[in-house]
PDB file of C-alpha atoms in Angstrom:
ATOM      1  CA  MET A   1       0.000   0.003  -0.001  1.00  0.00           C
ATOM      2  CA  ALA A   2       3.150   2.045   0.171  1.00  0.00           C
ATOM      3  CA  ASN A   3       2.933   4.306  -2.936  1.00  0.00           C
ATOM      4  CA  LYS A   4      -0.876   4.673  -3.248  1.00  0.00           C
ATOM      5  CA  THR A   5      -2.595   8.083  -3.062  1.00  0.00           C
ATOM      6  CA  ILE A   6      -4.895   8.683  -0.078  1.00  0.00           C
ATOM      7  CA  ARG A   7      -7.915   8.031  -2.283  1.00  0.00           C
ATOM      8  CA  GLU A   8      -6.413   4.832  -3.644  1.00  0.00           C
ATOM      9  CA  GLN A   9      -5.607   3.716  -0.092  1.00  0.00           C
ATOM     10  CA  ARG A  10      -9.231   4.300   0.948  1.00  0.00           C
ATOM     11  CA  GLU A  11     -10.529   2.364  -2.076  1.00  0.00           C
ATOM     12  CA  TYR A  12      -8.042  -0.456  -1.366  1.00  0.00           C
ATOM     13  CA  ILE A  13      -9.221  -0.690   2.254  1.00  0.00           C
ATOM     14  CA  GLU A  14     -12.913  -0.553   1.274  1.00  0.00           C
ATOM     15  CA  GLU A  15     -12.362  -3.376  -1.236  1.00  0.00           C
ATOM     16  CA  CYS A  16     -10.417  -5.470   1.293  1.00  0.00           C
ATOM     17  CA  ILE A  17     -13.165  -5.081   3.902  1.00  0.00           C
ATOM     18  CA  ARG A  18     -15.821  -5.902   1.312  1.00  0.00           C
ATOM     19  CA  LEU A  19     -14.047  -9.145   0.336  1.00  0.00           C
ATOM     20  CA  ILE A  20     -13.319 -10.111   3.961  1.00  0.00           C
ATOM     21  CA  MET A  21     -16.951  -9.580   5.011  1.00  0.00           C
ATOM     22  CA  GLN A  22     -18.093 -11.918   2.239  1.00  0.00           C
ATOM     23  CA  LYS A  23     -16.639 -14.821   4.222  1.00  0.00           C
ATOM     24  CA  LYS A  24     -19.729 -16.161   5.957  1.00  0.00           C
ATOM     25  CA  ASP A  25     -18.179 -16.670   9.405  1.00  0.00           C
ATOM     26  CA  VAL A  26     -16.413 -13.352   9.674  1.00  0.00           C
ATOM     27  CA  SER A  27     -18.307 -11.248  12.196  1.00  0.00           C
ATOM     28  CA  ASP A  28     -16.336  -8.008  12.082  1.00  0.00           C
ATOM     29  CA  ALA A  29     -13.350  -6.319  10.465  1.00  0.00           C
ATOM     30  CA  LEU A  30     -11.350  -3.269  11.463  1.00  0.00           C
ATOM     31  CA  VAL A  31      -8.527  -1.277   9.846  1.00  0.00           C
ATOM     32  CA  ILE A  32      -6.305   0.818  12.096  1.00  0.00           C
ATOM     33  CA  ASP A  33      -3.663   3.311  10.968  1.00  0.00           C
ATOM     34  CA  LEU A  34      -0.175   3.151  12.456  1.00  0.00           C
ATOM     35  CA  ASN A  35      -1.116   5.814  15.008  1.00  0.00           C
ATOM     36  CA  GLY A  36      -3.951   3.652  16.323  1.00  0.00           C
ATOM     37  CA  TYR A  37      -6.806   5.561  14.677  1.00  0.00           C
ATOM     38  CA  PRO A  38      -9.635   3.646  12.964  1.00  0.00           C
ATOM     39  CA  MET A  39      -9.606   3.914   9.172  1.00  0.00           C
ATOM     40  CA  LYS A  40     -12.525   1.573   8.601  1.00  0.00           C
ATOM     41  CA  SER A  41     -14.688  -0.571  10.902  1.00  0.00           C
ATOM     42  CA  THR A  42     -17.781  -2.737  10.755  1.00  0.00           C
ATOM     43  CA  MET A  43     -18.300  -2.275  14.501  1.00  0.00           C
ATOM     44  CA  SER A  44     -19.921   0.504  16.534  1.00  0.00           C
ATOM     45  CA  ASP A  45     -17.640   3.422  17.482  1.00  0.00           C
ATOM     46  CA  GLU A  46     -17.566   2.234  21.100  1.00  0.00           C
ATOM     47  CA  LEU A  47     -16.609  -1.352  20.201  1.00  0.00           C
ATOM     48  CA  THR A  48     -14.131  -0.123  17.599  1.00  0.00           C
ATOM     49  CA  LEU A  49     -12.260   1.974  20.154  1.00  0.00           C
ATOM     50  CA  ARG A  50     -12.349  -0.835  22.740  1.00  0.00           C
ATOM     51  CA  HIS A  51     -10.878  -3.317  20.255  1.00  0.00           C
ATOM     52  CA  ILE A  52      -8.217  -0.838  19.168  1.00  0.00           C
ATOM     53  CA  GLY A  53      -7.265  -0.141  22.759  1.00  0.00           C
ATOM     54  CA  LEU A  54      -7.057  -3.774  23.779  1.00  0.00           C
ATOM     55  CA  TYR A  55      -5.562  -5.328  20.645  1.00  0.00           C
ATOM     56  CA  GLY A  56      -3.181  -2.423  20.282  1.00  0.00           C
ATOM     57  CA  GLN A  57      -1.635  -3.456  23.597  1.00  0.00           C
ATOM     58  CA  VAL A  58      -1.206  -7.066  22.448  1.00  0.00           C
ATOM     59  CA  ILE A  59       0.342  -5.998  19.132  1.00  0.00           C
ATOM     60  CA  ASP A  60       2.704  -3.569  20.902  1.00  0.00           C
ATOM     61  CA  LYS A  61       3.720  -6.234  23.419  1.00  0.00           C
ATOM     62  CA  ALA A  62       4.359  -8.792  20.658  1.00  0.00           C
ATOM     63  CA  ARG A  63       6.403  -6.233  18.698  1.00  0.00           C
ATOM     64  CA  PHE A  64       8.443  -5.362  21.792  1.00  0.00           C
ATOM     65  CA  MET A  65       9.067  -9.032  22.477  1.00  0.00           C
ATOM     66  CA  LEU A  66      10.239  -9.660  18.923  1.00  0.00           C
ATOM     67  CA  THR A  67      12.694  -6.785  18.909  1.00  0.00           C
ATOM     68  CA  GLN A  68      14.158  -8.070  22.199  1.00  0.00           C
ATOM     69  CA  LEU A  69      14.793 -11.500  20.651  1.00  0.00           C
ATOM     70  CA  ASP A  70      15.743 -10.340  17.128  1.00  0.00           C
ATOM     71  CA  PRO A  71      16.010  -6.569  16.434  1.00  0.00           C
ATOM     72  CA  ASN A  72      15.686  -7.201  12.667  1.00  0.00           C
ATOM     73  CA  ASP A  73      12.479  -9.150  12.948  1.00  0.00           C
ATOM     74  CA  GLU A  74       8.982  -7.809  12.224  1.00  0.00           C
ATOM     75  CA  ILE A  75       5.521  -9.205  12.822  1.00  0.00           C
ATOM     76  CA  THR A  76       3.754 -10.255   9.629  1.00  0.00           C
ATOM     77  CA  PHE A  77       0.740 -12.071  11.056  1.00  0.00           C
ATOM     78  CA  MET A  78      -0.980 -12.944  14.350  1.00  0.00           C
ATOM     79  CA  ARG A  79      -3.777 -15.382  15.012  1.00  0.00           C
ATOM     80  CA  ILE A  80      -5.425 -15.439  18.469  1.00  0.00           C
ATOM     81  CA  ARG A  81      -7.975 -18.210  18.795  1.00  0.00           C
ATOM     82  CA  SER A  82     -10.191 -18.528  21.843  1.00  0.00           C
ATOM     83  CA  LYS A  83     -13.268 -20.600  22.708  1.00  0.00           C
ATOM     84  CA  ASN A  84     -15.675 -17.969  21.340  1.00  0.00           C
ATOM     85  CA  HIS A  85     -13.687 -15.981  18.747  1.00  0.00           C
ATOM     86  CA  GLU A  86     -10.734 -16.043  16.433  1.00  0.00           C
ATOM     87  CA  VAL A  87      -8.898 -12.822  15.639  1.00  0.00           C
ATOM     88  CA  ILE A  88      -6.463 -12.400  12.777  1.00  0.00           C
ATOM     89  CA  ILE A  89      -4.123  -9.424  12.848  1.00  0.00           C
ATOM     90  CA  THR A  90      -2.182  -8.490   9.715  1.00  0.00           C
ATOM     91  CA  PRO A  91       0.086  -5.459   9.865  1.00  0.00           C
ATOM     92  CA  ASP A  92       0.674  -3.706   6.516  1.00  0.00           C
ATOM     93  CA  ASP A  93       3.233  -0.922   6.014  1.00  0.00           C
ATOM     94  CA  LYS A  94       0.515   1.753   6.366  1.00  0.00           C
ATOM     95  CA  CYS A  95      -2.150   0.108   8.528  1.00  0.00           C
ATOM     96  CA  ILE A  96      -3.211  -2.974  10.527  1.00  0.00           C
ATOM     97  CA  PHE A  97      -6.064  -5.252   9.466  1.00  0.00           C
ATOM     98  CA  LEU A  98      -7.963  -6.974  12.274  1.00  0.00           C
ATOM     99  CA  VAL A  99     -10.590  -9.610  11.434  1.00  0.00           C
ATOM    100  CA  ILE A 100     -12.866 -11.352  13.951  1.00  0.00           C
ATOM    101  CA  GLN A 101     -14.436 -14.673  13.004  1.00  0.00           C
ATOM    102  CA  ASN A 102     -16.090 -17.804  14.381  1.00  0.00           C
ATOM    103  CA  PRO A 103     -13.312 -20.160  15.566  1.00  0.00           C
ATOM    104  CA  ARG A 104     -15.295 -23.310  14.684  1.00  0.00           C
ATOM    105  CA  SER A 105     -16.112 -22.348  11.119  1.00  0.00           C
ATOM    106  CA  GLU A 106     -14.852 -24.549   8.255  1.00  0.00           C
ATOM    107  CA  ASP A 107     -14.663 -21.496   6.000  1.00  0.00           C
ATOM    108  CA  ARG A 108     -12.128 -19.575   8.171  1.00  0.00           C
ATOM    109  CA  LEU A 109      -9.569 -17.103   6.893  1.00  0.00           C
TER     110      LEU A 109
ATOM    111  CA  MET K   1      -3.568 -33.565  31.017  1.00  0.00           C
ATOM    112  CA  ALA K   2      -5.890 -32.851  33.910  1.00  0.00           C
ATOM    113  CA  ASN K   3      -5.990 -36.174  35.804  1.00  0.00           C
ATOM    114  CA  LYS K   4      -2.496 -37.510  35.012  1.00  0.00           C
ATOM    115  CA  THR K   5       0.029 -38.287  37.780  1.00  0.00           C
ATOM    116  CA  ILE K   6       3.177 -36.133  37.878  1.00  0.00           C
ATOM    117  CA  ARG K   7       5.140 -38.940  36.211  1.00  0.00           C
ATOM    118  CA  GLU K   8       2.513 -39.384  33.510  1.00  0.00           C
ATOM    119  CA  GLN K   9       2.517 -35.619  32.916  1.00  0.00           C
ATOM    120  CA  ARG K  10       6.300 -35.658  32.484  1.00  0.00           C
ATOM    121  CA  GLU K  11       6.113 -38.598  30.056  1.00  0.00           C
ATOM    122  CA  TYR K  12       3.288 -36.874  28.141  1.00  0.00           C
ATOM    123  CA  ILE K  13       5.376 -33.691  27.805  1.00  0.00           C
ATOM    124  CA  GLU K  14       8.516 -35.616  26.777  1.00  0.00           C
ATOM    125  CA  GLU K  15       6.538 -37.436  24.085  1.00  0.00           C
ATOM    126  CA  CYS K  16       4.929 -34.225  22.824  1.00  0.00           C
ATOM    127  CA  ILE K  17       8.335 -32.512  22.567  1.00  0.00           C
ATOM    128  CA  ARG K  18       9.799 -35.556  20.838  1.00  0.00           C
ATOM    129  CA  LEU K  19       7.040 -35.552  18.198  1.00  0.00           C
ATOM    130  CA  ILE K  20       7.158 -31.768  17.730  1.00  0.00           C
ATOM    131  CA  MET K  21      10.941 -31.777  17.241  1.00  0.00           C
ATOM    132  CA  GLN K  22      10.584 -34.394  14.474  1.00  0.00           C
ATOM    133  CA  LYS K  23       9.058 -31.695  12.291  1.00  0.00           C
ATOM    134  CA  LYS K  24      12.045 -30.638  10.214  1.00  0.00           C
ATOM    135  CA  ASP K  25      11.486 -26.879  10.402  1.00  0.00           C
ATOM    136  CA  VAL K  26      10.815 -26.652  14.108  1.00  0.00           C
ATOM    137  CA  SER K  27      13.841 -25.055  15.711  1.00  0.00           C
ATOM    138  CA  ASP K  28      12.844 -25.113  19.381  1.00  0.00           C
ATOM    139  CA  ALA K  29      10.084 -26.115  21.772  1.00  0.00           C
ATOM    140  CA  LEU K  30       9.335 -25.086  25.313  1.00  0.00           C
ATOM    141  CA  VAL K  31       6.783 -26.184  27.940  1.00  0.00           C
ATOM    142  CA  ILE K  32       5.944 -23.772  30.744  1.00  0.00           C
ATOM    143  CA  ASP K  33       3.830 -24.506  33.833  1.00  0.00           C
ATOM    144  CA  LEU K  34       1.021 -22.152  34.787  1.00  0.00           C
ATOM    145  CA  ASN K  35       3.332 -20.348  37.222  1.00  0.00           C
ATOM    146  CA  GLY K  36       5.746 -19.525  34.398  1.00  0.00           C
ATOM    147  CA  TYR K  37       8.397 -22.117  35.282  1.00  0.00           C
ATOM    148  CA  PRO K  38      10.004 -24.209  32.516  1.00  0.00           C
ATOM    149  CA  MET K  39       8.932 -27.856  32.536  1.00  0.00           C
ATOM    150  CA  LYS K  40      10.860 -28.830  29.409  1.00  0.00           C
ATOM    151  CA  SER K  41      12.942 -26.879  26.882  1.00  0.00           C
ATOM    152  CA  THR K  42      15.172 -27.518  23.915  1.00  0.00           C
ATOM    153  CA  MET K  43      16.871 -24.134  24.422  1.00  0.00           C
ATOM    154  CA  SER K  44      19.683 -23.032  26.728  1.00  0.00           C
ATOM    155  CA  ASP K  45      18.639 -21.955  30.241  1.00  0.00           C
ATOM    156  CA  GLU K  46      19.301 -18.328  29.362  1.00  0.00           C
ATOM    157  CA  LEU K  47      17.216 -18.417  26.166  1.00  0.00           C
ATOM    158  CA  THR K  48      14.507 -20.413  27.903  1.00  0.00           C
ATOM    159  CA  LEU K  49      14.080 -17.795  30.623  1.00  0.00           C
ATOM    160  CA  ARG K  50      14.187 -14.950  28.081  1.00  0.00           C
ATOM    161  CA  HIS K  51      11.450 -16.560  25.987  1.00  0.00           C
ATOM    162  CA  ILE K  52       9.337 -17.273  29.065  1.00  0.00           C
ATOM    163  CA  GLY K  53       9.696 -13.689  30.236  1.00  0.00           C
ATOM    164  CA  LEU K  54       8.838 -12.147  26.884  1.00  0.00           C
ATOM    165  CA  TYR K  55       6.142 -14.507  25.639  1.00  0.00           C
ATOM    166  CA  GLY K  56       4.624 -14.637  29.092  1.00  0.00           C
ATOM    167  CA  GLN K  57       3.884 -10.935  28.772  1.00  0.00           C
ATOM    168  CA  VAL K  58       2.213 -11.394  25.370  1.00  0.00           C
ATOM    169  CA  ILE K  59       0.097 -14.302  26.630  1.00  0.00           C
ATOM    170  CA  ASP K  60      -0.921 -12.352  29.758  1.00  0.00           C
ATOM    171  CA  LYS K  61      -1.822  -9.297  27.676  1.00  0.00           C
ATOM    172  CA  ALA K  62      -3.883 -11.392  25.231  1.00  0.00           C
ATOM    173  CA  ARG K  63      -5.665 -13.100  28.142  1.00  0.00           C
ATOM    174  CA  PHE K  64      -6.401  -9.737  29.774  1.00  0.00           C
ATOM    175  CA  MET K  65      -7.738  -8.387  26.499  1.00  0.00           C
ATOM    176  CA  LEU K  66     -10.027 -11.381  26.000  1.00  0.00           C
ATOM    177  CA  THR K  67     -11.526 -11.179  29.478  1.00  0.00           C
ATOM    178  CA  GLN K  68     -12.256  -7.466  28.901  1.00  0.00           C
ATOM    179  CA  LEU K  69     -14.187  -8.281  25.712  1.00  0.00           C
ATOM    180  CA  ASP K  70     -15.788 -11.549  26.878  1.00  0.00           C
ATOM    181  CA  PRO K  71     -15.248 -12.696  30.505  1.00  0.00           C
ATOM    182  CA  ASN K  72     -16.218 -16.283  29.569  1.00  0.00           C
ATOM    183  CA  ASP K  73     -13.684 -16.569  26.791  1.00  0.00           C
ATOM    184  CA  GLU K  74     -10.324 -18.373  26.997  1.00  0.00           C
ATOM    185  CA  ILE K  75      -7.335 -18.499  24.686  1.00  0.00           C
ATOM    186  CA  THR K  76      -6.919 -21.861  22.954  1.00  0.00           C
ATOM    187  CA  PHE K  77      -4.199 -21.025  20.418  1.00  0.00           C
ATOM    188  CA  MET K  78      -1.892 -18.209  19.309  1.00  0.00           C
ATOM    189  CA  ARG K  79       0.232 -17.936  16.208  1.00  0.00           C
ATOM    190  CA  ILE K  80       2.736 -15.076  15.893  1.00  0.00           C
ATOM    191  CA  ARG K  81       4.462 -15.025  12.545  1.00  0.00           C
ATOM    192  CA  SER K  82       7.319 -12.652  11.779  1.00  0.00           C
ATOM    193  CA  LYS K  83       9.840 -12.339   8.966  1.00  0.00           C
ATOM    194  CA  ASN K  84      12.342 -14.656  10.677  1.00  0.00           C
ATOM    195  CA  HIS K  85      10.287 -16.893  12.989  1.00  0.00           C
ATOM    196  CA  GLU K  86       6.866 -18.325  13.646  1.00  0.00           C
ATOM    197  CA  VAL K  87       5.791 -19.068  17.202  1.00  0.00           C
ATOM    198  CA  ILE K  88       2.822 -21.232  18.127  1.00  0.00           C
ATOM    199  CA  ILE K  89       1.474 -20.984  21.653  1.00  0.00           C
ATOM    200  CA  THR K  90      -0.980 -23.589  22.914  1.00  0.00           C
ATOM    201  CA  PRO K  91      -2.231 -23.300  26.476  1.00  0.00           C
ATOM    202  CA  ASP K  92      -3.277 -26.606  28.104  1.00  0.00           C
ATOM    203  CA  ASP K  93      -5.055 -26.809  31.466  1.00  0.00           C
ATOM    204  CA  LYS K  94      -1.757 -27.570  33.252  1.00  0.00           C
ATOM    205  CA  CYS K  95       0.900 -25.956  31.052  1.00  0.00           C
ATOM    206  CA  ILE K  96       1.658 -23.881  27.923  1.00  0.00           C
ATOM    207  CA  PHE K  97       3.363 -25.309  24.846  1.00  0.00           C
ATOM    208  CA  LEU K  98       5.480 -22.894  22.828  1.00  0.00           C
ATOM    209  CA  VAL K  99       6.957 -23.988  19.495  1.00  0.00           C
ATOM    210  CA  ILE K 100       9.329 -21.933  17.328  1.00  0.00           C
ATOM    211  CA  GLN K 101       9.638 -22.758  13.621  1.00  0.00           C
ATOM    212  CA  ASN K 102      10.733 -21.439  10.249  1.00  0.00           C
ATOM    213  CA  PRO K 103       7.906 -19.226   8.901  1.00  0.00           C
ATOM    214  CA  ARG K 104       8.658 -20.127   5.259  1.00  0.00           C
ATOM    215  CA  SER K 105       8.643 -23.871   5.666  1.00  0.00           C
ATOM    216  CA  GLU K 106       6.054 -25.941   3.777  1.00  0.00           C
ATOM    217  CA  ASP K 107       6.013 -28.477   6.596  1.00  0.00           C
ATOM    218  CA  ARG K 108       4.822 -26.035   9.325  1.00  0.00           C
ATOM    219  CA  LEU K 109       2.728 -26.943  12.352  1.00  0.00           C
TER     220      LEU K 109
END
């Protein structure tokens, strides 16, 4: 997404969210910029900010951990599966995609 | 692993580690008890304690986050992929398995 214009970035994100939400067991999707601000969300404002606040801490902690073990390493993907949800976190160079889905679905991302 | 004797638990862990390490692109494996003490590790003592300290923080943060969003939820699996490594974290009722492997391998866990 590096050399896209702002408008192209927005269209790229809209298209990504559209495709992601077509997966039948995806419940929500969220795109966060690198400053932690929501760029796009399928959730309410309140839930969006809660997810950003909480997941942002996990992503930061995982990034910190990685740089302590290997300063040249960088997170490319996180999957956090729990009894009731599965969350996929994919950092891009300009934003972070966060997708929430049913952990028991056969059609998972 | 709930109703195993201590000896059976140890044998269970040894066997799990043995099978995991047969995967050609697994570099290391570590089993931590619920108090954060190493039960089994393929790494040096120093690296073992560093990994426990760092990953313990990520697991705690992810657990905290989950209970804030859904108090009845519980982590069952985490995958953290980076450019140079891929770490799989699987909490059991008595311990946590942590496996480190090559993220580009075709034969990944």
